[in-house]
Coordinates of C-alpha atoms and ligand atoms in Angstrom, one line a residue:
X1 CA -18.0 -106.5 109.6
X2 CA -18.8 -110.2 109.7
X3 CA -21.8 -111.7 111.8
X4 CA -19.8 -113.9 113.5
X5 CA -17.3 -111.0 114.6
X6 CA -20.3 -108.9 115.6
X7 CA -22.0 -111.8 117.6
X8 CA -18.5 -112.1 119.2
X9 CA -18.8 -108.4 120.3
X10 CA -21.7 -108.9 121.4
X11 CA -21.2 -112.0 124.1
X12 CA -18.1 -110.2 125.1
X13 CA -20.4 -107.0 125.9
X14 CA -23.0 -108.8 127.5
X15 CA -20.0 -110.6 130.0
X16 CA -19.0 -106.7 131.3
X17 CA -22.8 -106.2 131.9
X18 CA -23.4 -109.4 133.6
X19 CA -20.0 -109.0 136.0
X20 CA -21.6 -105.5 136.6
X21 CA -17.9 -103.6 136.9
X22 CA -15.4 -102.3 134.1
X23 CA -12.9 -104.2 132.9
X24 CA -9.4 -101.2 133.0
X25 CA -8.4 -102.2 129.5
X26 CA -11.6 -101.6 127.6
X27 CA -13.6 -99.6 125.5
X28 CA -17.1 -100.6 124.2
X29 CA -17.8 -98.4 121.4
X30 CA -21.4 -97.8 119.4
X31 CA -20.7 -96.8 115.7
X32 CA -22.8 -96.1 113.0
X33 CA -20.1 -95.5 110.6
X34 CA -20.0 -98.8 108.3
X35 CA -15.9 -98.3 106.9
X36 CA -13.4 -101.4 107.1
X37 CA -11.1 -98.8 107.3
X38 CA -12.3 -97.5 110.9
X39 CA -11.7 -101.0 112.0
X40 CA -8.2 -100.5 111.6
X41 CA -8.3 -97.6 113.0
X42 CA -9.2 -99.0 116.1
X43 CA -6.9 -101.8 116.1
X44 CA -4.1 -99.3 115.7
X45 CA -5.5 -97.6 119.1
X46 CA -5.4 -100.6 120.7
X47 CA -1.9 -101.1 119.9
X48 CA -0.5 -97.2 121.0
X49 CA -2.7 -97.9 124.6
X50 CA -3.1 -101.8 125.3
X51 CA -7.2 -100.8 125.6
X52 CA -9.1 -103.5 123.7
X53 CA -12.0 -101.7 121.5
X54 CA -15.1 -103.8 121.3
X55 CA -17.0 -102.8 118.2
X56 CA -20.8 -103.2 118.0
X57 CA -22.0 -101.4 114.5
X58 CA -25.4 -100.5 113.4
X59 CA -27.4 -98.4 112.3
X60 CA -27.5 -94.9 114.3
X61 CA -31.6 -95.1 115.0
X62 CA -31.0 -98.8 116.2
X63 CA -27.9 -97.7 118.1
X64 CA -29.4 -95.2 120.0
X65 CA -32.8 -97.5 120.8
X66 CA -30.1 -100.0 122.1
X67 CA -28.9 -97.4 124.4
X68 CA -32.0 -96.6 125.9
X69 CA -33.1 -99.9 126.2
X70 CA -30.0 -100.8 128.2
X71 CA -30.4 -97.9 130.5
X72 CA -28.5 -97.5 133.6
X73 CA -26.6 -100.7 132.8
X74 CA -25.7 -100.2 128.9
X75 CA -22.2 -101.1 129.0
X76 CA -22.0 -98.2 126.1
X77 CA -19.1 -96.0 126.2
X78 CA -18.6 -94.2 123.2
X79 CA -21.3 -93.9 120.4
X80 CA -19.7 -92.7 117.1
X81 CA -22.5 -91.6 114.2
X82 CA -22.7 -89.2 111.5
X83 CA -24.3 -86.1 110.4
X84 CA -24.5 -83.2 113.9
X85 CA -28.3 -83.6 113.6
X86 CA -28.3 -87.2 114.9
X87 CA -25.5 -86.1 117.6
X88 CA -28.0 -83.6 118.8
X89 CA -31.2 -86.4 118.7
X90 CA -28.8 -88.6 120.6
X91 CA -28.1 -85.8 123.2
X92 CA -32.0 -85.0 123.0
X93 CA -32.5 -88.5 124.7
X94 CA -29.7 -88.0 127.4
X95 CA -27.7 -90.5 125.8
X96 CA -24.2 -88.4 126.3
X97 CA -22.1 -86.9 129.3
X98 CA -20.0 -83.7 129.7
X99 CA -16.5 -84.6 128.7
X100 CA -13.9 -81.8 129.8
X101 CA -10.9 -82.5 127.7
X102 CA -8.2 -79.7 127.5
X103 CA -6.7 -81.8 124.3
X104 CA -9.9 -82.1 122.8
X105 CA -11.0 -78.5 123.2
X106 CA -7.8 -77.4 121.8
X107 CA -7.8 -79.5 118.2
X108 CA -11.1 -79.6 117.4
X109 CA -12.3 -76.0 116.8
X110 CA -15.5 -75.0 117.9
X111 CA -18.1 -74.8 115.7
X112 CA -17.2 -78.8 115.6
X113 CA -18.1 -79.9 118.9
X114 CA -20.9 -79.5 121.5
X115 CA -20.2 -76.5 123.4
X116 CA -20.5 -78.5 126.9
X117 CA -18.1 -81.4 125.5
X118 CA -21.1 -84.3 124.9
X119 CA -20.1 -84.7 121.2
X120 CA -16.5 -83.8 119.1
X121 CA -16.8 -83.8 114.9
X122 CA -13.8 -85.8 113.8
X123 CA -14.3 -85.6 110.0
X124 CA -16.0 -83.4 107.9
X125 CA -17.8 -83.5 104.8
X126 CA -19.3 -81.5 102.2
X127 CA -23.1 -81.4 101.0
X128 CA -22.5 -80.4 97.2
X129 CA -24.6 -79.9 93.9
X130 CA -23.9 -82.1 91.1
X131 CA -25.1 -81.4 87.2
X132 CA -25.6 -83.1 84.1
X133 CA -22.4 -81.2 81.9
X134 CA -24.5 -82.0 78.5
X135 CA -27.8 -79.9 79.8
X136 CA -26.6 -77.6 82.7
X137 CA -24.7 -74.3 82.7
X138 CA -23.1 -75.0 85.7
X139 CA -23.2 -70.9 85.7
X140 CA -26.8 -72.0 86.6
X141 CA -26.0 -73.8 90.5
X142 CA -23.6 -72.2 91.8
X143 CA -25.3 -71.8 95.1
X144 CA -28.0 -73.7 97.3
X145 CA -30.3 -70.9 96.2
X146 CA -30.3 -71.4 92.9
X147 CA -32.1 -74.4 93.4
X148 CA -35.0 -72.8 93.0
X149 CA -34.0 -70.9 89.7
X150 CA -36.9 -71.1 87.7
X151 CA -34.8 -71.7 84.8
X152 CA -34.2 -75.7 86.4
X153 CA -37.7 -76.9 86.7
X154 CA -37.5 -80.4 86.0
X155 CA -34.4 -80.9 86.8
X156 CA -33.7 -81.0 90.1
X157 CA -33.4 -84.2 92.4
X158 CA -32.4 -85.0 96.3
X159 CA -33.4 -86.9 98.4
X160 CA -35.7 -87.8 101.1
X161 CA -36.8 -84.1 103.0
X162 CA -36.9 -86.4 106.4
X163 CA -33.0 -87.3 105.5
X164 CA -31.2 -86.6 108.4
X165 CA -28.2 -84.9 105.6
X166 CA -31.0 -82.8 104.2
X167 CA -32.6 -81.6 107.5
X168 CA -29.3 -80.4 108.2
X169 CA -28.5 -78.6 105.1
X170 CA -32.2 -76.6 105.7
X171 CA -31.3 -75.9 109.1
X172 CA -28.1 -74.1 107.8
X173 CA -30.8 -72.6 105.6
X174 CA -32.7 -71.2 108.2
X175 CA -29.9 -70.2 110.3
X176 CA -28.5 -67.8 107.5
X177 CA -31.6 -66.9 106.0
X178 CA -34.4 -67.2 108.8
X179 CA -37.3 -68.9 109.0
X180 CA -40.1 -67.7 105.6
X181 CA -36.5 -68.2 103.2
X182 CA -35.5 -71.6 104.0
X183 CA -39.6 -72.4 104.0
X184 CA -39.3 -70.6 100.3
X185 CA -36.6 -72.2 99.4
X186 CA -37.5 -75.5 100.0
X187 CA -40.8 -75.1 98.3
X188 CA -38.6 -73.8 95.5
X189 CA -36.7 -77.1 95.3
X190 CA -40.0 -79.3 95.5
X191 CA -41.0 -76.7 92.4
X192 CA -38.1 -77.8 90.4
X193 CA -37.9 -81.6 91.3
X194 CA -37.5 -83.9 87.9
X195 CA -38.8 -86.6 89.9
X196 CA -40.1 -88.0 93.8
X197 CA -37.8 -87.8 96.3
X198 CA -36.1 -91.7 96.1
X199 CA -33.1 -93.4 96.7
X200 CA -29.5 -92.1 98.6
X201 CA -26.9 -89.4 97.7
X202 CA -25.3 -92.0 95.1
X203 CA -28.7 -92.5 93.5
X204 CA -28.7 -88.8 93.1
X205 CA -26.0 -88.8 91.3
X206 CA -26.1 -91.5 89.1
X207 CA -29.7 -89.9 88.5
X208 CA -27.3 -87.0 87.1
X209 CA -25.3 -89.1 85.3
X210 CA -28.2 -91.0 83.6
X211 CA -29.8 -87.9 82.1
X212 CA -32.7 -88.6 84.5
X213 CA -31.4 -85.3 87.2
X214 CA -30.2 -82.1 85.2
X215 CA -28.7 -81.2 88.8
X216 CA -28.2 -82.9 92.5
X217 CA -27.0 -83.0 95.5
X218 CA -25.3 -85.3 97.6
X219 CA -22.3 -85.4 100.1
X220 CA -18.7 -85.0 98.3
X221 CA -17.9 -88.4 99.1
X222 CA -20.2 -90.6 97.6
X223 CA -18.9 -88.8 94.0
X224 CA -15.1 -89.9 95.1
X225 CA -16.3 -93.7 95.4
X226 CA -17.7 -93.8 92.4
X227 CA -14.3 -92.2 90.4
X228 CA -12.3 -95.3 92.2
X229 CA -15.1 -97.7 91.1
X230 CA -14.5 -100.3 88.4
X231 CA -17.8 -100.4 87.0
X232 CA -17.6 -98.6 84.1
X233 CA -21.6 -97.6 84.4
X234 CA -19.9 -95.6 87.3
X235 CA -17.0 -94.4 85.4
X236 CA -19.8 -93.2 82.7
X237 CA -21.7 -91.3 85.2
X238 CA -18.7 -89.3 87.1
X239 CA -17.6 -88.7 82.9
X240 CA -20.8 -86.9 82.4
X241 CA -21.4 -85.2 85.7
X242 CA -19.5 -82.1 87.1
X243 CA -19.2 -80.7 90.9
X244 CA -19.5 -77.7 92.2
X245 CA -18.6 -76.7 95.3
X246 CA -21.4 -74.2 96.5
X247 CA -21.4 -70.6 97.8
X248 CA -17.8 -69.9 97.2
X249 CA -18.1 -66.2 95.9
X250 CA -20.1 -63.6 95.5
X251 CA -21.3 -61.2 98.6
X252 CA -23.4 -61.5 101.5
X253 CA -24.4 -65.1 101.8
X254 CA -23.6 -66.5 98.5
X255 CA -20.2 -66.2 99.5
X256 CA -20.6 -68.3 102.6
X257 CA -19.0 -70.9 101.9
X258 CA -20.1 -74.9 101.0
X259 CA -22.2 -76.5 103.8
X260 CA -20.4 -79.2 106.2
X261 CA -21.3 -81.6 108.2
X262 CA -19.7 -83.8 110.8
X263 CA -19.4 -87.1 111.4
X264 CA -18.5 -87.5 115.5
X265 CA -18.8 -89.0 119.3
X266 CA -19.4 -88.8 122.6
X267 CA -18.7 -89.9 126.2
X268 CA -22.7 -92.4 126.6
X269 CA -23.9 -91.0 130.1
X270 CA -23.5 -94.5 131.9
X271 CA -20.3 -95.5 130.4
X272 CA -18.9 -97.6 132.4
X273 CA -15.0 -97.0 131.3
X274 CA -15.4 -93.5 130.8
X275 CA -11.7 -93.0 131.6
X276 CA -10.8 -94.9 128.6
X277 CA -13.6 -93.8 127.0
X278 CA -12.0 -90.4 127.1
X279 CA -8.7 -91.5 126.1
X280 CA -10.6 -93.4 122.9
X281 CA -11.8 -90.1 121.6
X282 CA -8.9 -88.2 122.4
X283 CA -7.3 -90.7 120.2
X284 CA -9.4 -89.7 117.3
X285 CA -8.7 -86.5 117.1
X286 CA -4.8 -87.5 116.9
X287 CA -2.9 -86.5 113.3
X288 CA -2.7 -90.1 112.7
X289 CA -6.0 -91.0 112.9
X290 CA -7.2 -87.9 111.5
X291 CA -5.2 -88.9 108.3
X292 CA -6.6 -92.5 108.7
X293 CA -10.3 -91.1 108.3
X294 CA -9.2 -89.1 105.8
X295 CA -7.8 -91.9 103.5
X296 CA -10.5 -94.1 104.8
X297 CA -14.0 -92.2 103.3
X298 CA -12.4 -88.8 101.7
X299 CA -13.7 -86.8 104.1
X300 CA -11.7 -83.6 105.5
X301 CA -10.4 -83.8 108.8
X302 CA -11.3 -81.1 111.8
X303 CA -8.2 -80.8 113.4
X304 CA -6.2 -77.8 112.0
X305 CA -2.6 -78.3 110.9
X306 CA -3.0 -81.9 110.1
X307 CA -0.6 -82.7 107.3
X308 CA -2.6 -84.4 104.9
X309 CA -3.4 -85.3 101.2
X310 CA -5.6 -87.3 99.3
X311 CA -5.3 -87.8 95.2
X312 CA -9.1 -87.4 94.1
X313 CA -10.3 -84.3 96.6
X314 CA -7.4 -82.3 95.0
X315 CA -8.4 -83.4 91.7
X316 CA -11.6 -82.3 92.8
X317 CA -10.2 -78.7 93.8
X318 CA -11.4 -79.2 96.6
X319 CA -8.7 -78.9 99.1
X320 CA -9.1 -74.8 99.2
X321 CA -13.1 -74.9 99.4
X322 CA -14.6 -72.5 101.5
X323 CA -17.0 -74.0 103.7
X324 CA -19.7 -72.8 105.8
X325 CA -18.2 -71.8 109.4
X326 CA -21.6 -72.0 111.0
X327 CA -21.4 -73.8 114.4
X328 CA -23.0 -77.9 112.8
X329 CA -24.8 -78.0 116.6
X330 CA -27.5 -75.3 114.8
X331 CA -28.7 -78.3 112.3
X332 CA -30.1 -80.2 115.1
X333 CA -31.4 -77.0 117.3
X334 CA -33.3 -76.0 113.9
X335 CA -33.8 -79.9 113.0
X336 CA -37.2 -79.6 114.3
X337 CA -38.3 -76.7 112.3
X338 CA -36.9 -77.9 109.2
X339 CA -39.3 -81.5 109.4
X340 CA -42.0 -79.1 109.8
X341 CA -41.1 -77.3 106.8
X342 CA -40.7 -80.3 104.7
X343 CA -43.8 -81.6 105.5
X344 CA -45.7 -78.0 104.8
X345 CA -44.0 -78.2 101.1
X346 CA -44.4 -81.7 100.1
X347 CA -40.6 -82.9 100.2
X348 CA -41.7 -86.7 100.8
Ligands
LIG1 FE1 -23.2 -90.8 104.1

Protein backbone atom coordinates (compact mmCIF):
# COMPACT_ATOMS: atom_id res chain seq x y z
CA UNK A 1 0.00 0.00 0.00
CA UNK A 2 1.10 3.53 -0.87
CA UNK A 3 1.71 6.35 1.82
CA UNK A 4 -0.46 8.59 0.32
CA UNK A 5 -3.45 5.86 0.18
CA UNK A 6 -2.72 4.99 3.81
CA UNK A 7 -2.66 8.79 4.92
CA UNK A 8 -5.96 8.87 2.99
CA UNK A 9 -7.27 6.09 5.31
CA UNK A 10 -6.26 7.58 7.81
CA UNK A 11 -8.04 11.27 7.58
CA UNK A 12 -11.03 9.41 6.52
CA UNK A 13 -10.81 7.35 9.92
CA UNK A 14 -10.09 10.15 12.05
CA UNK A 15 -13.52 12.13 10.24
CA UNK A 16 -15.80 8.91 11.80
CA UNK A 17 -14.09 9.52 15.17
CA UNK A 18 -14.35 13.20 15.24
CA UNK A 19 -18.38 13.07 14.04
CA UNK A 20 -18.55 10.47 17.00
CA UNK A 21 -21.41 8.10 15.13
CA UNK A 22 -21.03 5.35 12.37
CA UNK A 23 -21.31 5.98 9.11
CA UNK A 24 -24.13 2.56 7.74
CA UNK A 25 -21.93 1.86 4.76
CA UNK A 26 -18.63 1.35 6.39
CA UNK A 27 -16.05 -0.84 7.62
CA UNK A 28 -12.77 0.29 9.26
CA UNK A 29 -10.57 -2.66 9.18
CA UNK A 30 -6.91 -3.19 11.15
CA UNK A 31 -4.75 -5.69 9.16
CA UNK A 32 -1.45 -6.92 9.56
CA UNK A 33 -1.49 -9.01 6.56
CA UNK A 34 0.77 -6.93 3.92
CA UNK A 35 -0.77 -8.87 0.36
CA UNK A 36 -1.90 -6.54 -2.68
CA UNK A 37 -4.01 -9.27 -3.29
CA UNK A 38 -6.19 -8.82 -0.01
CA UNK A 39 -6.74 -5.39 -1.34
CA UNK A 40 -8.76 -6.64 -3.96
CA UNK A 41 -10.21 -8.70 -2.00
CA UNK A 42 -11.82 -6.00 -0.27
CA UNK A 43 -12.68 -4.05 -3.12
CA UNK A 44 -14.65 -7.08 -4.42
CA UNK A 45 -16.63 -6.95 -0.89
CA UNK A 46 -17.41 -3.68 -1.40
CA UNK A 47 -18.86 -4.30 -4.65
CA UNK A 48 -21.26 -7.57 -3.55
CA UNK A 49 -22.52 -5.14 -0.28
CA UNK A 50 -22.07 -1.26 -1.21
CA UNK A 51 -19.88 -1.10 2.40
CA UNK A 52 -16.81 0.91 1.79
CA UNK A 53 -13.68 -0.90 3.52
CA UNK A 54 -11.16 1.59 4.88
CA UNK A 55 -7.86 -0.10 5.12
CA UNK A 56 -5.29 0.98 7.74
CA UNK A 57 -2.21 -1.72 7.57
CA UNK A 58 0.61 -2.25 9.91
CA UNK A 59 2.28 -4.20 11.70
CA UNK A 60 0.26 -6.45 14.26
CA UNK A 61 2.26 -5.16 17.66
CA UNK A 62 1.60 -1.45 16.29
CA UNK A 63 -1.93 -2.37 15.39
CA UNK A 64 -2.91 -3.57 18.52
CA UNK A 65 -1.00 -0.46 20.56
CA UNK A 66 -3.15 1.74 18.16
CA UNK A 67 -6.10 0.05 19.49
CA UNK A 68 -5.47 0.58 22.95
CA UNK A 69 -4.44 3.86 22.61
CA UNK A 70 -7.74 4.82 20.85
CA UNK A 71 -9.80 3.17 23.59
CA UNK A 72 -13.39 3.66 23.95
CA UNK A 73 -13.34 5.82 20.77
CA UNK A 74 -11.11 3.59 18.26
CA UNK A 75 -13.12 3.69 15.31
CA UNK A 76 -11.60 -0.03 14.90
CA UNK A 77 -13.86 -2.64 13.60
CA UNK A 78 -12.22 -5.54 12.43
CA UNK A 79 -8.46 -6.35 13.13
CA UNK A 80 -7.15 -8.98 10.73
CA UNK A 81 -3.39 -10.58 11.83
CA UNK A 82 -1.77 -13.70 11.53
CA UNK A 83 -0.45 -16.54 13.49
CA UNK A 84 -3.51 -17.69 16.62
CA UNK A 85 -0.88 -16.63 19.12
CA UNK A 86 -1.19 -12.90 18.34
CA UNK A 87 -5.13 -13.51 18.07
CA UNK A 88 -4.97 -14.64 21.59
CA UNK A 89 -2.37 -11.55 22.82
CA UNK A 90 -4.92 -9.37 21.11
CA UNK A 91 -7.84 -10.96 23.00
CA UNK A 92 -5.44 -10.93 26.23
CA UNK A 93 -5.81 -6.96 26.02
CA UNK A 94 -9.67 -7.01 25.46
CA UNK A 95 -9.26 -5.81 22.16
CA UNK A 96 -12.21 -8.24 20.62
CA UNK A 97 -16.03 -8.88 21.20
CA UNK A 98 -18.26 -12.00 21.14
CA UNK A 99 -19.54 -12.42 17.64
CA UNK A 100 -22.49 -15.01 17.34
CA UNK A 101 -22.68 -15.90 13.76
CA UNK A 102 -24.62 -19.01 12.75
CA UNK A 103 -22.74 -18.70 9.13
CA UNK A 104 -19.54 -18.35 10.58
CA UNK A 105 -19.88 -21.17 13.15
CA UNK A 106 -20.97 -23.45 10.46
CA UNK A 107 -17.81 -22.95 7.72
CA UNK A 108 -15.19 -22.45 9.81
CA UNK A 109 -14.60 -25.65 11.80
CA UNK A 110 -13.62 -25.44 15.21
CA UNK A 111 -10.41 -25.90 16.15
CA UNK A 112 -10.20 -22.55 13.78
CA UNK A 113 -11.93 -20.10 15.76
CA UNK A 114 -12.23 -18.82 19.30
CA UNK A 115 -14.62 -20.89 20.95
CA UNK A 116 -16.73 -17.66 22.19
CA UNK A 117 -16.65 -16.14 18.50
CA UNK A 118 -13.77 -13.15 19.27
CA UNK A 119 -11.52 -14.42 16.43
CA UNK A 120 -12.30 -16.92 13.02
CA UNK A 121 -8.99 -18.45 11.09
CA UNK A 122 -9.61 -17.76 7.45
CA UNK A 123 -6.45 -19.28 5.93
CA UNK A 124 -4.19 -21.70 7.03
CA UNK A 125 -0.66 -22.47 6.69
CA UNK A 126 1.88 -25.01 7.33
CA UNK A 127 5.08 -24.72 9.58
CA UNK A 128 7.41 -27.18 7.57
CA UNK A 129 11.16 -28.48 7.67
CA UNK A 130 13.21 -27.81 4.84
CA UNK A 131 16.87 -29.67 4.02
CA UNK A 132 19.82 -29.25 2.06
CA UNK A 133 19.22 -32.57 -0.68
CA UNK A 134 23.16 -32.71 -1.20
CA UNK A 135 23.87 -33.35 2.80
CA UNK A 136 20.56 -34.56 4.39
CA UNK A 137 18.78 -37.93 4.31
CA UNK A 138 15.54 -36.45 4.33
CA UNK A 139 14.89 -40.03 6.12
CA UNK A 140 16.63 -37.97 8.86
CA UNK A 141 13.51 -35.05 9.47
CA UNK A 142 10.70 -36.46 8.98
CA UNK A 143 9.20 -35.15 12.17
CA UNK A 144 9.60 -31.96 14.56
CA UNK A 145 11.32 -34.38 16.87
CA UNK A 146 13.93 -35.29 14.92
CA UNK A 147 15.21 -32.02 15.38
CA UNK A 148 17.00 -32.96 17.97
CA UNK A 149 18.55 -36.15 16.32
CA UNK A 150 21.90 -36.19 17.34
CA UNK A 151 22.87 -37.24 14.03
CA UNK A 152 22.05 -33.09 12.76
CA UNK A 153 24.20 -31.15 15.08
CA UNK A 154 25.26 -28.40 13.10
CA UNK A 155 22.83 -28.28 11.05
CA UNK A 156 19.92 -27.03 12.08
CA UNK A 157 18.56 -23.42 11.76
CA UNK A 158 15.15 -21.33 12.67
CA UNK A 159 14.51 -18.52 13.81
CA UNK A 160 14.06 -16.18 16.57
CA UNK A 161 12.58 -18.53 19.90
CA UNK A 162 10.49 -15.15 20.75
CA UNK A 163 8.93 -15.49 16.96
CA UNK A 164 5.50 -15.38 17.40
CA UNK A 165 5.41 -18.67 14.34
CA UNK A 166 7.80 -20.52 16.64
CA UNK A 167 6.14 -19.93 20.04
CA UNK A 168 3.28 -21.48 18.38
CA UNK A 169 4.82 -24.44 16.91
CA UNK A 170 6.29 -25.18 20.91
CA UNK A 171 3.07 -24.65 22.21
CA UNK A 172 1.65 -27.45 19.85
CA UNK A 173 4.77 -29.14 21.37
CA UNK A 174 3.75 -28.88 24.74
CA UNK A 175 0.21 -29.57 24.07
CA UNK A 176 1.05 -33.18 22.63
CA UNK A 177 3.94 -33.85 24.52
CA UNK A 178 3.60 -31.90 27.95
CA UNK A 179 5.58 -29.71 29.57
CA UNK A 180 9.66 -31.45 30.42
CA UNK A 181 9.32 -32.71 26.25
CA UNK A 182 8.72 -29.61 24.56
CA UNK A 183 11.43 -28.03 27.29
CA UNK A 184 13.74 -31.16 25.90
CA UNK A 185 13.02 -30.67 22.69
CA UNK A 186 13.75 -27.32 22.34
CA UNK A 187 16.99 -27.55 24.12
CA UNK A 188 17.50 -30.36 21.55
CA UNK A 189 17.12 -27.84 18.67
CA UNK A 190 19.38 -25.05 20.36
CA UNK A 191 21.98 -28.38 20.57
CA UNK A 192 21.79 -28.86 16.89
CA UNK A 193 21.75 -25.15 15.62
CA UNK A 194 24.47 -24.51 12.64
CA UNK A 195 24.29 -21.00 13.62
CA UNK A 196 22.38 -18.01 16.01
CA UNK A 197 19.00 -17.64 15.66
CA UNK A 198 18.85 -14.60 12.65
CA UNK A 199 16.81 -13.56 9.97
CA UNK A 200 12.90 -14.72 8.85
CA UNK A 201 11.44 -18.01 7.46
CA UNK A 202 12.90 -17.07 3.94
CA UNK A 203 16.33 -16.56 5.38
CA UNK A 204 15.90 -20.01 6.76
CA UNK A 205 15.60 -21.29 3.77
CA UNK A 206 17.92 -19.71 1.62
CA UNK A 207 20.30 -20.63 4.69
CA UNK A 208 19.35 -24.24 3.31
CA UNK A 209 19.84 -23.50 0.01
CA UNK A 210 23.27 -21.88 0.54
CA UNK A 211 24.82 -24.87 2.22
CA UNK A 212 24.94 -22.72 5.35
CA UNK A 213 21.48 -24.86 7.17
CA UNK A 214 21.70 -28.77 6.57
CA UNK A 215 17.79 -28.48 7.65
CA UNK A 216 15.05 -25.59 8.43
CA UNK A 217 11.99 -24.60 9.08
CA UNK A 218 9.75 -22.03 7.91
CA UNK A 219 5.99 -21.71 6.90
CA UNK A 220 5.07 -23.49 3.39
CA UNK A 221 4.60 -20.32 1.84
CA UNK A 222 7.55 -18.48 1.91
CA UNK A 223 9.13 -21.73 -0.21
CA UNK A 224 6.15 -21.13 -2.96
CA UNK A 225 7.38 -17.42 -3.45
CA UNK A 226 10.64 -18.14 -3.95
CA UNK A 227 9.66 -21.13 -6.88
CA UNK A 228 7.67 -18.09 -8.71
CA UNK A 229 10.69 -15.74 -8.24
CA UNK A 230 12.83 -14.57 -11.07
CA UNK A 231 15.94 -14.35 -9.40
CA UNK A 232 17.75 -17.15 -10.31
CA UNK A 233 19.77 -17.05 -6.71
CA UNK A 234 16.11 -18.13 -5.68
CA UNK A 235 15.59 -20.58 -8.31
CA UNK A 236 19.12 -22.07 -7.17
CA UNK A 237 18.03 -22.33 -3.65
CA UNK A 238 14.42 -24.04 -4.12
CA UNK A 239 16.85 -26.44 -6.85
CA UNK A 240 18.85 -27.60 -3.94
CA UNK A 241 16.38 -27.73 -1.11
CA UNK A 242 13.58 -30.29 -0.57
CA UNK A 243 10.25 -30.14 1.80
CA UNK A 244 8.86 -32.26 3.93
CA UNK A 245 5.74 -32.16 5.22
CA UNK A 246 6.13 -33.32 8.93
CA UNK A 247 4.54 -35.98 11.12
CA UNK A 248 2.57 -37.57 8.38
CA UNK A 249 3.03 -41.33 9.41
CA UNK A 250 4.12 -43.40 11.76
CA UNK A 251 2.07 -44.12 15.33
CA UNK A 252 1.25 -42.25 18.28
CA UNK A 253 2.33 -38.68 17.65
CA UNK A 254 4.54 -38.89 14.78
CA UNK A 255 1.60 -39.47 12.85
CA UNK A 256 -0.11 -36.33 13.91
CA UNK A 257 -0.12 -34.64 11.27
CA UNK A 258 1.98 -31.20 10.03
CA UNK A 259 1.47 -28.16 12.38
CA UNK A 260 -0.91 -25.26 11.16
CA UNK A 261 -1.49 -22.09 11.94
CA UNK A 262 -4.08 -19.47 11.15
CA UNK A 263 -4.12 -16.31 9.84
CA UNK A 264 -7.66 -14.54 11.07
CA UNK A 265 -10.05 -11.63 12.71
CA UNK A 266 -12.28 -10.43 14.99
CA UNK A 267 -15.22 -8.15 15.80
CA UNK A 268 -12.66 -4.91 18.02
CA UNK A 269 -14.80 -4.53 21.28
CA UNK A 270 -15.76 -0.82 20.45
CA UNK A 271 -16.36 -1.18 16.93
CA UNK A 272 -18.45 1.18 15.98
CA UNK A 273 -20.06 -0.58 12.77
CA UNK A 274 -20.16 -3.84 14.20
CA UNK A 275 -23.14 -4.81 12.01
CA UNK A 276 -21.06 -4.48 9.09
CA UNK A 277 -18.27 -5.51 10.81
CA UNK A 278 -20.04 -8.86 11.03
CA UNK A 279 -21.05 -8.95 7.59
CA UNK A 280 -17.16 -8.09 6.61
CA UNK A 281 -15.97 -11.25 8.20
CA UNK A 282 -18.75 -13.32 7.21
CA UNK A 283 -17.61 -12.28 3.77
CA UNK A 284 -14.27 -13.83 4.33
CA UNK A 285 -15.14 -16.97 4.97
CA UNK A 286 -17.26 -17.01 1.56
CA UNK A 287 -15.88 -19.66 -1.38
CA UNK A 288 -14.91 -16.71 -3.29
CA UNK A 289 -12.86 -15.16 -1.00
CA UNK A 290 -11.63 -18.22 0.38
CA UNK A 291 -10.21 -19.04 -3.18
CA UNK A 292 -8.95 -15.35 -3.40
CA UNK A 293 -6.62 -15.96 -0.18
CA UNK A 294 -5.77 -18.92 -1.56
CA UNK A 295 -4.38 -17.65 -4.97
CA UNK A 296 -3.29 -14.57 -3.09
CA UNK A 297 -0.26 -16.12 -0.45
CA UNK A 298 -0.71 -20.14 -1.15
CA UNK A 299 -2.11 -20.68 1.88
CA UNK A 300 -4.97 -23.39 2.46
CA UNK A 301 -8.28 -22.26 3.07
CA UNK A 302 -10.46 -23.26 6.44
CA UNK A 303 -13.74 -23.60 5.02
CA UNK A 304 -14.43 -27.23 4.07
CA UNK A 305 -15.78 -27.99 0.57
CA UNK A 306 -14.24 -25.05 -1.06
CA UNK A 307 -13.45 -25.95 -4.65
CA UNK A 308 -10.03 -24.91 -5.05
CA UNK A 309 -6.58 -25.37 -6.73
CA UNK A 310 -3.38 -23.87 -6.81
CA UNK A 311 -0.36 -25.13 -9.41
CA UNK A 312 2.75 -25.10 -6.92
CA UNK A 313 1.05 -26.58 -3.45
CA UNK A 314 0.13 -29.67 -5.68
CA UNK A 315 3.43 -29.73 -7.13
CA UNK A 316 4.39 -29.58 -3.65
CA UNK A 317 2.07 -32.75 -2.64
CA UNK A 318 0.76 -30.90 -0.56
CA UNK A 319 -2.90 -30.85 -1.20
CA UNK A 320 -3.43 -34.39 0.84
CA UNK A 321 -1.08 -33.33 3.93
CA UNK A 322 -2.21 -34.33 7.07
CA UNK A 323 -2.12 -31.53 9.46
CA UNK A 324 -2.22 -31.25 13.01
CA UNK A 325 -6.08 -31.01 14.19
CA UNK A 326 -5.19 -29.50 17.47
CA UNK A 327 -7.53 -26.58 18.29
CA UNK A 328 -4.53 -23.19 17.06
CA UNK A 329 -6.34 -21.28 20.33
CA UNK A 330 -3.80 -23.79 22.59
CA UNK A 331 -0.62 -21.84 20.98
CA UNK A 332 -1.53 -18.73 22.67
CA UNK A 333 -2.96 -20.38 26.09
CA UNK A 334 0.65 -22.30 26.17
CA UNK A 335 2.37 -19.02 24.48
CA UNK A 336 3.43 -18.02 27.82
CA UNK A 337 5.07 -21.13 28.80
CA UNK A 338 6.86 -21.59 25.66
CA UNK A 339 8.82 -17.80 26.03
CA UNK A 340 9.77 -19.17 29.33
CA UNK A 341 11.13 -22.19 27.87
CA UNK A 342 12.97 -20.44 25.22
CA UNK A 343 14.64 -18.25 27.43
CA UNK A 344 15.57 -21.40 29.98
CA UNK A 345 17.43 -22.99 26.65
CA UNK A 346 19.07 -20.16 25.06
CA UNK A 347 16.92 -19.86 21.74
CA UNK A 348 17.77 -16.03 21.37
FE1 LIG B 1 4.51 -15.10 7.42
Amino acid sequence: MSTSRHLLATTCLAGVLAAGVADAAEVNVYSGRHYDTDAELYENFTAETGITVNLIEGNAEELVERIKAEGANSPADVLITVDAGRLYRADQEGLFQPVQSAVLNERIPAEFRHPDGHWFGYTTRMRVIYYNKDTIDPALVQTYEDLTRPELAGEVCLRSGSNIYNLSLLGSLIEHHGEAAARDWAAGVVANFARPPEGGDTDQIKGVGTGQCGVAVANHYYYVRLMTSDDPADQAVVESTGIVFPNQDGPDQDGRGAHVNISGAGVVANAPNRDNAVAFLEYLSSPSAQTYFIAGNNEFPTVEGVEWENPYLAELGAMDVKRDTVPVAVFGTHQQLAQVIMDEVGWK
